[in-house]
Amino acid sequence: MHELAERILAHDVRAVARGLRFVDDRSGGYVQLLKDLFPHTGKAVVIGVTGNPGAGKSTLCDRLIEAYRKEGRTVGVLAVDPTSPYSGGAILGDRIRMGRHSTDDGVFIRSVATRGHLGGLSQSARDMVRVLDAYGAEVILIETVGVGQDEIEITRTASSTLVVMAPGLGDDVQASKAGILECADAFAVNKADRDGADSTVRDLELMIALGGETAAAASKSRGHTVHSEVAAGSAVVKDGAPVPERWTPPILKCVATRGEGIAEVVKALDLHRRWVEETEAGRARRQLRLAEEVREGLREALIEAAVGALGAKIDEAVRAVGARELDPYAATEKLIAEFRGGG
Amino acid sequence: MHELAERILAHDVRAVARGLRFVDDRSGGYVQLLKDLFPHTGKAVVIGVTGNPGAGKSTLCDRLIEAYRKEGRTVGVLAVDPTSPYSGGAILGDRIRMGRHSTDDGVFIRSVATRGHLGGLSQSARDMVRVLDAYGAEVILIETVGVGQDEIEITRTASSTLVVMAPGLGDDVQASKAGILECADAFAVNKADRDGADSTVRDLELMIALGGETAAAASKSRGHTVHSEVAAGSAVVKDGAPVPERWTPPILKCVATRGEGIAEVVKALDLHRRWVEETEAGRARRQLRLAEEVREGLREALIEAAVGALGAKIDEAVRAVGARELDPYAATEKLIAEFRGGG
């Protein structure tokens, strides 16, 4: 077994940091590390936290960490940061985030820069979740900016996805909601003490209703409840509530800066976790996600293998296309034939 | 030759619409269509227009179309729309956009939904640009929301990228700028009549300055000029100005809703086009982009070929991983070996 794997399984904090960097960089031997860790994974609850810029995702994550730690659960966080590494954004982000929890070794936080991950960011996120899972993190939060297709793909690596909204983020935000709808397992309407929170809730209700009628995969609007009271103890997700066979994303109001409404969000996510594990629909979704992972892993490994095998032949194809001796489509076909022919 | 290719080359508007749909859907035979069209491409100026939600990209694009049409140039627009197709966002968007230009057959606008393009959106955009190029569009605008990695990749299919900013879009917007910096060939600070426009300009200057010192690829801050007057005829990009060997992204203030500052943006983009064509650095960048295209095309074609060749073997791998008989990494290696072995 990989020596690093042994140390990660022994809950060595420096080993997990190295392991995450190792996997993120796709350093030589990272696949073996993942193979060694795989049998020790599958226990963590993986929660995607996504939403538009300004919705307050980081603050909400901070509150969720606090809530999980109070329950005695260890937490891992992957913060997918769209800033370039050289801007210092990711590193700075880590320091700021660590501030509150830096003395708590039940929390492990790591920023992931999105640059240089062409085609492989969600695969990389999946692999890093496995490292945290093997290390022993019981709850893993993946925080992403939920705007691009890329970010939406990352949320699909989580078993539950929380979409964070906030009132008054402008018209284009409304437009971008539709793409988010399908991956939301719960909505948190943050900054719910601000004007416009009720209208955000109504927008979400309407969107779910519309989605439910035109897309089979989307939730039905019927029976959908809006949970409007903030921190008023409105136990909309009742303790010991039965797990529904059909999941409808609840809409939960909260004020993360003041810690209001957080308990409700935690309850909703716990119930969703049970839905994934205990219902047929939940298990079917899990299987679908697994199929996606295998296909996506295949996509990435194929191009890696092809680049390794073809080497300079790719450069020659680029030259020929540049000189317009060959069109790019014919160039690709030729390269694939050579790869398959054992080139 | 593909019959559709002949009709597209004959400037048939219904044929180009069909061709774009054909290519976007990856319908059978689309590669042959692209091969037929390829020798007739390479003439269009391709401009990426990107920026955060709310920056006013669509309005600016509308003004750019107007400006190019006044010069007698035909325009094609690909609006990459993050809303799901079923929400009607893309179709509705087309109708709204077409409103102003719908009676002008020198303008062709098409919305592209981002869903269902896993791993292939920028390839698809590139192919659609080729269709518009062969059809005879002289200027092609690609409008994207510039937040995710995905969107940034799309802008790399353009030869010039205009990043649209607006004052007062919140703190997280600042954070996302860094990722955008490297792909910007020019910045438009839209809504420049609003409070905070000067501070947005200063933020951009600072960002360019920081980027210039830490990343070799980024522009140097020295010699950087901010063009602060809006529509005051401050011909910062002088007519007949010499093409600089090193390109520094100009920062141009404008008010798209009132059509102010648009002429400056057009001039800056024209100068950048000349930089790409006439300088060594510009040609080197073009070659680099071409290399990216070949690699990316290879990536997509490989997975397509592998899925076609492996078929049910992939489903079997998913089952084995689900049953934890196999880890996903070993499953992938096995599939690739079978693909290369002529499976």
XYZ file of C-alpha atoms in Angstrom:
686
model
C 0.000 0.000 0.000
C 0.996 3.564 -0.638
C 2.741 4.877 2.488
C 0.711 8.080 2.245
C -2.496 6.015 2.209
C -1.515 4.366 5.477
C -0.883 7.698 7.105
C -4.156 9.168 5.816
C -6.052 6.165 7.194
C -4.238 6.732 10.499
C -5.872 10.193 10.596
C -2.617 12.125 10.066
C -3.587 15.720 9.266
C -0.380 16.493 7.380
C -0.796 13.344 5.324
C -4.319 14.289 4.275
C -3.093 17.744 3.231
C -0.361 16.131 1.147
C -2.776 13.559 -0.247
C -5.226 16.236 -1.374
C -2.480 18.232 -3.073
C -1.153 15.054 -4.645
C -4.552 14.134 -6.087
C -5.365 17.704 -7.134
C -2.069 18.032 -9.000
C -2.489 14.617 -10.650
C 1.061 13.858 -9.484
C 2.594 10.544 -10.499
C 1.170 7.695 -8.437
C -2.035 9.475 -7.481
C -4.161 6.735 -9.010
C -2.486 4.119 -6.828
C -3.170 6.280 -3.770
C -6.848 6.453 -4.716
C -6.992 2.707 -5.305
C -5.545 2.107 -1.837
C -7.985 4.499 -0.210
C -11.105 3.394 -2.094
C -12.012 0.398 0.125
C -12.072 2.774 3.102
C -14.489 5.272 1.550
C -18.239 5.583 1.181
C -19.053 6.488 4.754
C -19.046 10.293 4.590
C -22.092 12.449 3.929
C -21.148 14.610 0.937
C -23.029 17.899 0.645
C -22.650 20.338 -2.231
C -23.265 23.979 -1.292
C -23.746 26.170 -4.334
C -25.316 29.465 -5.339
C -24.656 32.746 -7.040
C -21.920 35.151 -5.971
C -23.108 37.204 -3.018
C -25.596 34.666 -1.705
C -23.526 34.088 1.413
C -22.369 30.522 0.790
C -19.178 30.836 2.841
C -20.986 32.231 5.866
C -23.591 29.505 5.646
C -20.873 26.845 5.337
C -19.231 28.307 8.392
C -22.501 27.908 10.310
C -22.991 24.377 9.025
C -19.480 23.430 10.182
C -20.336 24.851 13.605
C -23.592 22.894 13.747
C -21.979 19.599 12.705
C -19.126 20.065 15.171
C -21.646 20.602 17.969
C -23.098 17.204 17.077
C -19.576 15.801 17.333
C -19.247 15.068 13.613
C -15.907 15.745 11.900
C -16.075 17.976 8.839
C -14.072 18.307 5.637
C -14.541 21.254 3.301
C -13.526 21.627 -0.349
C -13.934 25.235 -1.411
C -13.888 25.399 -5.189
C -12.562 28.843 -5.877
C -12.851 30.416 -9.307
C -9.970 32.802 -8.685
C -6.657 32.002 -10.258
C -4.067 30.464 -7.968
C -1.576 33.238 -8.696
C -3.984 35.876 -7.446
C -3.593 34.366 -3.997
C -7.355 34.039 -3.792
C -7.422 30.387 -2.895
C -4.725 30.578 -0.252
C -6.126 33.733 1.266
C -9.574 32.154 1.254
C -8.226 29.216 3.230
C -6.717 31.447 5.849
C -9.887 33.461 6.282
C -12.005 30.358 6.486
C -9.614 28.592 8.819
C -9.727 31.538 11.200
C -12.843 30.412 13.021
C -12.052 26.725 12.996
C -8.273 26.633 12.832
C -7.789 25.332 16.357
C -10.317 22.524 15.801
C -8.730 19.402 14.331
C -12.200 18.006 13.629
C -12.366 20.409 10.687
C -10.237 20.199 7.578
C -10.602 22.905 4.927
C -8.977 23.013 1.508
C -9.456 25.437 -1.373
C -9.389 24.094 -4.898
C -8.569 26.476 -7.709
C -10.606 25.869 -10.836
C -7.828 26.767 -13.211
C -5.904 24.096 -14.997
C -8.652 21.570 -14.544
C -9.922 21.535 -18.105
C -12.409 18.722 -18.336
C -11.429 17.249 -15.014
C -12.559 19.483 -12.188
C -15.465 17.346 -11.053
C -13.331 14.212 -11.299
C -10.702 15.926 -9.188
C -13.356 17.002 -6.661
C -14.623 13.429 -6.484
C -11.120 12.116 -5.850
C -10.447 14.717 -3.173
C -13.734 13.837 -1.466
C -12.483 10.227 -1.348
C -9.262 11.344 0.339
C -11.232 13.281 2.981
C -13.636 10.367 3.374
C -10.811 7.854 3.920
C -9.200 10.291 6.357
C -12.347 10.090 8.445
C -14.335 13.248 7.696
C -17.943 12.382 8.503
C -19.500 15.327 6.701
C -17.844 16.784 3.580
C -19.000 20.138 2.223
C -18.156 21.096 -1.359
C -18.640 24.825 -1.801
C -18.926 26.075 -5.393
C -20.146 29.143 -7.238
C -23.235 27.812 -8.959
C -23.254 29.550 -12.268
C -21.395 27.600 -14.908
C -22.033 24.110 -16.181
C -18.740 23.155 -14.611
C -19.934 24.069 -11.144
C -23.197 22.258 -11.678
C -21.230 19.148 -12.606
C -19.287 19.388 -9.363
C -22.484 19.419 -7.332
C -23.316 16.102 -8.969
C -20.412 14.555 -7.098
C -22.262 15.278 -3.842
C -25.039 13.083 -2.518
C -27.049 16.132 -1.403
C -26.968 19.602 -2.904
C -27.966 22.746 -1.061
C -28.581 25.763 -3.305
C -28.137 29.070 -1.480
C -30.128 32.055 -2.726
C -30.390 35.607 -1.451
C -32.887 38.368 -2.217
C -32.010 41.187 -4.602
C -29.175 39.798 -6.686
C -30.490 41.173 -9.981
C -32.331 39.942 -13.025
C -29.679 37.738 -14.600
C -29.620 35.773 -11.397
C -33.216 34.798 -12.023
C -32.177 33.534 -15.421
C -29.425 31.387 -14.008
C -31.690 29.728 -11.495
C -33.181 27.351 -14.018
C -29.893 25.513 -14.494
C -29.583 25.127 -10.761
C -33.091 23.791 -10.218
C -32.405 20.253 -11.240
C -29.456 19.746 -8.952
C -31.083 21.281 -5.851
C -32.071 18.892 -3.075
C -32.829 21.827 -0.771
C -32.902 25.607 -1.115
C -31.626 27.971 1.568
C -32.927 31.518 1.140
C -30.221 33.329 3.050
C -30.347 36.962 4.249
C -34.025 36.271 4.862
C -34.285 39.389 7.030
C -33.877 41.534 3.914
C -36.555 42.957 1.690
C -37.400 40.664 -1.144
C -36.846 37.379 0.698
C -40.490 36.410 0.322
C -40.383 37.218 -3.346
C -37.272 35.039 -3.740
C -39.185 32.234 -2.041
C -42.120 32.787 -4.393
C -39.783 32.785 -7.405
C -38.390 29.465 -6.275
C -41.856 28.025 -5.742
C -42.906 29.157 -9.191
C -39.744 27.763 -10.728
C -40.261 24.403 -9.045
C -43.872 24.425 -10.183
C -42.927 25.173 -13.786
C -40.112 22.652 -13.723
C -42.450 20.030 -12.333
C -44.780 20.359 -15.253
C -42.291 20.397 -18.114
C -39.473 18.185 -16.888
C -40.088 14.734 -15.589
C -36.989 14.866 -13.418
C -37.973 18.027 -11.592
C -39.985 18.049 -8.425
C -43.721 18.311 -8.371
C -45.175 21.550 -7.136
C -48.054 19.854 -5.392
C -47.516 19.321 -1.718
C -44.635 21.745 -1.746
C -44.271 23.673 1.471
C -42.544 26.971 1.978
C -40.944 27.350 5.359
C -41.179 31.034 6.023
C -40.418 31.455 9.686
C -36.810 32.151 10.446
C -35.495 30.462 13.551
C -38.981 30.409 14.999
C -38.732 26.737 15.772
C -41.072 25.847 12.917
C -39.941 22.239 12.761
C -40.905 21.843 9.126
C -38.598 18.863 8.909
C -39.901 16.972 11.907
C -37.612 14.806 13.981
C -38.323 11.198 13.206
C -40.365 12.191 10.170
C -40.906 9.368 7.696
C -38.644 9.486 4.648
C -40.744 10.414 1.603
C -40.479 8.164 -1.456
C -40.581 11.215 -3.730
C -38.218 13.985 -2.708
C -39.386 17.592 -2.970
C -36.655 20.179 -2.334
C -37.668 22.181 0.749
C -37.186 25.976 0.715
C -35.604 27.089 3.993
C -35.195 30.686 5.098
C -32.124 31.567 7.129
C -29.862 34.416 8.220
C -26.420 32.837 8.252
C -24.654 35.875 9.717
C -26.814 35.551 12.839
C -26.998 31.762 12.804
C -30.778 31.783 12.342
C -32.495 28.938 10.544
C -29.362 26.787 10.405
C -30.811 23.919 12.438
C -33.584 23.587 9.857
C -31.071 23.378 7.042
C -29.130 20.662 8.878
C -32.354 18.705 9.480
C -33.377 18.961 5.839
C -29.969 17.715 4.705
C -30.071 14.823 7.179
C -33.505 13.828 5.912
C -32.252 13.991 2.333
C -29.345 11.752 3.249
C -31.853 9.221 4.533
C -33.846 9.566 1.301
C -30.730 8.737 -0.727
C -29.954 5.701 1.390
C -33.371 4.332 2.261
C -35.601 4.844 -0.769
C -35.580 3.171 -4.149
C -35.529 6.517 -5.963
C -32.592 7.623 -3.831
C -30.625 4.472 -4.549
C -31.415 4.774 -8.257
C -30.006 8.271 -8.252
C -26.881 7.072 -6.497
C -26.393 4.427 -9.172
C -26.861 7.035 -11.919
C -24.212 9.254 -10.368
C -21.830 6.320 -10.192
C -22.363 5.638 -13.889
C -21.570 9.291 -14.570
C -18.375 8.986 -12.591
C -17.171 5.931 -14.486
C -17.883 7.611 -17.830
C -16.223 10.837 -16.756
C -13.206 9.031 -15.370
C -12.958 7.154 -18.636
C -13.045 10.436 -20.556
C -10.165 11.874 -18.583
C -8.069 8.718 -18.514
C -8.525 8.261 -22.275
C -7.085 11.644 -23.183
C -4.242 11.127 -20.709
C -3.415 7.750 -22.240
C -3.723 9.124 -25.773
C -1.458 12.096 -25.102
C 1.063 9.721 -23.546
C 0.918 7.275 -26.437
C 0.753 9.730 -29.336
C 3.218 12.359 -28.117
C 4.743 14.256 -31.016
C 2.108 12.978 -33.432
C -0.308 15.443 -31.837
C 2.087 18.344 -32.451
C 2.418 17.242 -36.070
C -1.384 17.228 -36.399
C -1.541 20.774 -34.964
C 1.079 21.922 -37.488
C -0.811 20.354 -40.388
C -4.100 21.945 -39.306
C -2.368 25.313 -38.857
C -1.005 25.063 -42.387
C -4.520 24.094 -43.524
C -3.125 20.843 -44.992
C -5.673 18.973 -42.891
C -8.977 19.916 -41.289
C -9.156 19.466 -37.501
C -11.825 16.764 -37.796
C -9.755 14.555 -40.092
C -6.717 15.189 -37.870
C -8.609 13.864 -34.848
C -9.787 10.748 -36.682
C -6.246 9.986 -37.753
C -4.919 10.373 -34.207
C -7.576 8.078 -32.771
C -6.837 5.411 -35.389
C -3.165 5.566 -34.440
C -3.975 5.354 -30.729
C -6.167 2.302 -31.219
C -3.672 0.707 -33.584
C -1.151 0.736 -30.742
C 0.607 3.925 -31.920
C -20.213 17.365 -50.651
C -22.930 17.496 -48.044
C -26.013 19.047 -49.645
C -26.473 21.233 -46.568
C -22.895 22.516 -46.937
C -23.644 23.664 -50.473
C -26.721 25.536 -49.325
C -24.862 27.153 -46.408
C -22.097 28.287 -48.773
C -24.833 29.713 -51.035
C -25.858 31.932 -48.097
C -29.189 30.199 -47.464
C -30.480 31.429 -44.096
C -32.619 28.363 -43.460
C -29.681 26.110 -44.254
C -27.415 27.873 -41.762
C -30.087 27.537 -39.071
C -30.329 23.825 -39.819
C -26.559 23.477 -39.962
C -26.130 25.086 -36.558
C -28.757 22.853 -35.007
C -27.205 19.846 -36.699
C -23.756 20.625 -35.329
C -25.046 21.587 -31.889
C -27.000 18.326 -31.598
C -24.021 16.282 -32.843
C -26.463 14.635 -35.273
C -25.160 11.845 -37.501
C -23.058 13.234 -40.321
C -22.190 16.508 -38.603
C -18.469 15.827 -38.890
C -18.759 15.454 -42.666
C -20.614 18.770 -42.812
C -17.796 20.457 -40.877
C -15.160 18.875 -43.116
C -16.962 20.224 -46.175
C -17.263 23.695 -44.692
C -13.735 23.932 -43.267
C -11.952 25.070 -46.475
C -14.378 28.011 -46.631
C -13.697 29.236 -43.094
C -11.081 31.400 -41.410
C -12.259 34.744 -42.720
C -14.579 35.876 -39.912
C -13.531 38.025 -36.965
C -14.570 36.049 -33.877
C -15.187 38.091 -30.739
C -16.031 36.639 -27.352
C -18.161 38.892 -25.149
C -18.191 37.766 -21.546
C -18.784 39.143 -18.069
C -20.739 38.630 -14.898
C -24.539 38.496 -14.774
C -25.945 42.010 -14.752
C -23.013 43.637 -16.538
C -25.165 44.380 -19.579
C -23.562 42.029 -22.091
C -26.683 41.602 -24.215
C -27.269 45.331 -24.518
C -23.644 45.871 -25.459
C -23.816 43.080 -28.040
C -26.912 44.720 -29.459
C -24.969 47.972 -29.852
C -22.007 46.194 -31.397
C -24.291 44.517 -33.948
C -25.695 47.932 -34.795
C -22.196 49.411 -35.204
C -20.960 46.578 -37.418
C -24.086 46.701 -39.558
C -23.561 50.426 -40.097
C -20.118 49.555 -41.464
C -21.822 47.085 -43.789
C -20.384 44.011 -42.095
C -22.599 40.955 -41.650
C -22.879 39.629 -38.111
C -23.446 36.220 -36.540
C -24.174 35.852 -32.827
C -23.927 32.763 -30.642
C -25.528 33.476 -27.285
C -24.421 30.819 -24.832
C -27.275 30.674 -22.401
C -26.916 28.953 -19.044
C -30.648 28.436 -18.634
C -32.000 24.986 -19.256
C -33.643 24.430 -22.607
C -36.911 23.361 -21.020
C -37.259 26.655 -19.207
C -37.679 28.280 -22.572
C -34.846 30.653 -21.721
C -32.881 30.090 -24.898
C -35.810 30.356 -27.259
C -37.283 33.358 -25.513
C -33.866 34.980 -25.498
C -33.622 34.539 -29.257
C -36.943 36.204 -29.814
C -36.089 39.147 -27.609
C -32.712 39.570 -29.245
C -34.075 39.150 -32.744
C -36.629 41.893 -32.108
C -34.313 44.741 -32.983
C -32.556 43.018 -35.856
C -35.135 40.531 -37.080
C -35.822 42.303 -40.346
C -32.094 42.536 -41.145
C -30.791 39.468 -42.955
C -27.221 40.630 -42.370
C -27.628 39.476 -38.767
C -27.969 35.860 -37.680
C -28.525 35.129 -33.992
C -28.609 31.754 -32.332
C -28.835 30.808 -28.658
C -26.896 27.807 -27.435
C -28.041 26.106 -24.260
C -25.203 24.951 -22.051
C -26.937 21.826 -20.820
C -26.072 18.490 -22.293
C -22.696 19.685 -23.454
C -20.630 17.942 -20.802
C -17.030 18.381 -21.813
C -17.904 19.589 -25.268
C -19.414 23.058 -25.095
C -16.399 24.952 -26.352
C -15.853 22.404 -29.115
C -19.479 22.830 -30.090
C -19.101 26.636 -30.036
C -16.038 26.365 -32.254
C -17.908 24.190 -34.735
C -20.891 26.538 -34.785
C -18.577 29.484 -35.393
C -17.253 27.600 -38.428
C -20.786 27.165 -39.763
C -21.468 30.908 -39.398
C -18.068 31.701 -40.903
C -18.679 29.506 -43.966
C -22.154 31.038 -44.294
C -20.465 34.405 -44.682
C -20.776 36.164 -41.324
C -17.928 38.680 -41.234
C -18.086 39.329 -37.506
C -19.135 36.600 -35.082
C -19.964 37.465 -31.478
C -19.977 34.728 -28.842
C -21.812 35.953 -25.773
C -21.199 34.006 -22.550
C -21.651 34.473 -18.829
C -18.074 34.738 -17.646
C -18.049 32.988 -14.362
C -17.265 29.307 -14.689
C -14.229 27.641 -16.178
C -16.482 26.388 -18.914
C -17.362 29.889 -20.047
C -13.749 30.940 -19.936
C -12.901 28.031 -22.212
C -15.506 29.192 -24.687
C -13.937 32.616 -24.893
C -10.720 30.883 -25.920
C -12.431 29.867 -29.135
C -12.634 33.571 -30.062
C -9.714 35.495 -31.512
C -10.557 38.553 -29.382
C -12.278 38.594 -26.021
C -14.135 41.560 -24.599
C -14.828 41.359 -20.870
C -17.801 43.472 -19.798
C -17.823 44.812 -16.255
C -20.271 47.075 -14.426
C -19.941 49.000 -11.178
C -21.566 47.741 -8.006
C -22.039 44.049 -8.635
C -20.897 43.009 -5.164
C -17.795 41.618 -3.547
C -17.800 38.130 -4.979
C -17.657 39.676 -8.427
C -14.295 41.114 -7.514
C -13.138 37.641 -6.619
C -14.204 36.219 -9.952
C -12.366 38.832 -11.939
C -9.024 37.148 -11.549
C -10.086 34.156 -13.624
C -11.273 36.477 -16.341
C -8.124 38.595 -16.480
C -6.064 36.302 -18.603
C -8.626 35.890 -21.331
C -9.430 39.617 -21.632
C -8.155 41.401 -24.729
C -10.195 44.483 -23.828
C -12.380 45.530 -20.907
C -15.634 47.427 -21.317
C -16.773 49.126 -18.108
C -20.450 49.414 -18.911
C -23.010 51.542 -17.034
C -20.171 54.036 -16.699
C -22.632 56.778 -15.746
C -23.234 55.030 -12.445
C -21.484 55.590 -9.139
C -18.514 53.366 -8.734
C -17.468 53.223 -12.388
C -14.149 54.890 -11.635
C -13.516 52.490 -8.810
C -14.260 49.550 -11.131
C -11.704 51.000 -13.550
C -9.178 51.334 -10.725
C -9.856 47.754 -9.611
C -9.167 46.583 -13.139
C -5.978 48.615 -13.349
C -4.797 47.214 -10.047
C -5.673 43.693 -11.116
C -3.777 44.075 -14.379
C -0.837 45.502 -12.460
C -0.815 42.608 -9.983
C -1.306 40.040 -12.693
C 1.519 41.562 -14.688
C 3.928 41.056 -11.862
C 3.041 37.541 -10.819
C 2.040 35.855 -14.062
C 4.208 36.003 -17.122
C 1.206 35.614 -19.382
C -0.653 38.606 -17.989
C -0.272 42.086 -19.310
C 2.238 44.544 -17.941
C 0.881 47.426 -15.945
C 3.421 49.867 -17.336
C 2.130 51.965 -20.164
C -1.415 51.008 -19.342
C -3.920 53.719 -20.146
C -7.372 54.136 -18.714
C -9.845 55.682 -21.075
C -12.141 57.548 -18.807
C -14.185 59.825 -20.996
C -17.444 58.372 -22.142
C -18.412 59.213 -25.704
C -16.360 62.348 -25.518
C -14.561 61.493 -28.693
C -11.395 60.611 -26.779
C -9.948 58.575 -29.612
C -7.760 56.508 -27.309
C -7.440 53.923 -30.021
C -6.343 56.233 -32.789
C -7.306 55.571 -36.379
C -4.323 54.231 -38.239
C -2.454 53.687 -34.970
C 0.498 51.316 -35.262
C -0.177 47.805 -34.032
C 1.727 47.249 -30.768
C 3.955 44.164 -30.549
C 2.874 43.626 -26.946
C -0.865 43.839 -26.406
C -2.189 45.570 -23.288
C -5.937 45.208 -22.759
C -7.478 48.684 -22.916
C -10.174 49.617 -20.375
C -13.078 51.340 -22.151
C -15.951 53.056 -20.417
C -19.349 52.903 -22.069
C -23.095 53.219 -21.489
C -24.564 50.594 -23.765
C -28.192 51.541 -23.099
C -27.491 54.996 -24.545
C -24.996 53.829 -27.172
C -22.155 55.840 -25.617
C -18.571 54.677 -25.954
C -19.420 51.918 -28.432
C -17.268 53.324 -31.239
C -14.234 53.074 -28.953
C -14.980 49.445 -28.192
C -15.281 48.657 -31.890
C -11.975 50.402 -32.604
C -10.190 48.546 -29.808
C -11.475 45.212 -31.112
C -10.427 46.073 -34.668
C -6.939 46.948 -33.447
C -6.747 43.699 -31.523
C -7.743 41.802 -34.631
C -4.799 43.410 -36.401
C -2.537 42.479 -33.477
C -3.576 38.826 -33.839
C -2.926 38.840 -37.574
C 0.058 41.112 -37.948
C 2.317 40.512 -34.953
C 4.465 37.561 -34.042
C 2.938 37.366 -30.554
C -0.527 37.438 -32.087
C 0.252 34.651 -34.509
C 1.841 32.600 -31.712
C -1.334 32.920 -29.709
C -3.397 31.825 -32.673
C -1.210 28.731 -33.038
C -1.596 27.974 -29.332
C -5.375 28.174 -29.595
C -5.293 25.839 -32.561
C -3.269 23.321 -30.565
C -5.879 23.564 -27.813
C -8.595 22.883 -30.329
C -6.936 19.770 -31.677
C -6.391 18.420 -28.164
C -9.921 19.239 -27.110
C -11.377 17.748 -30.259
C -9.334 14.643 -29.604
C -10.697 14.457 -26.066
C -14.285 14.552 -27.228
C -13.814 12.243 -30.186
C -11.978 9.703 -28.016
C -14.809 9.312 -25.523
C -17.330 9.121 -28.375
C -15.299 6.400 -30.075
C -14.767 4.547 -26.786
C -18.457 4.608 -25.860
C -19.274 3.347 -29.344
C -16.688 0.565 -29.220
C -17.154 -0.554 -25.603
C -20.935 -0.336 -25.324
C -22.249 -2.724 -22.670
C -18.791 -3.202 -21.186
C -19.141 0.251 -19.651
C -22.448 -0.711 -18.020
C -20.796 -3.838 -16.629
C -17.992 -1.706 -15.167
C -20.552 0.588 -13.514
C -22.283 -2.433 -11.997
C -19.004 -3.842 -10.671
C -18.029 -0.493 -9.131
C -21.499 -0.120 -7.590
C -21.147 -3.576 -6.032
C -17.662 -2.518 -4.849
C -16.146 -5.496 -6.679
C -13.856 -3.065 -8.476
C -12.644 0.450 -7.735
C -13.495 3.103 -10.357
C -9.821 3.647 -11.214
C -9.142 -0.007 -12.015
C -12.427 -0.122 -13.955
C -11.268 2.736 -16.157
C -7.885 1.148 -16.836
C -9.568 -2.086 -17.861
C -11.924 -0.271 -20.260
C -9.077 1.626 -21.907
C -7.074 -1.564 -22.400
C -10.088 -3.131 -24.091
C -10.599 -0.068 -26.304
C -6.980 -0.080 -27.431
C -6.981 -3.822 -27.906
C -9.732 -3.348 -30.478
C -12.618 -4.226 -28.116
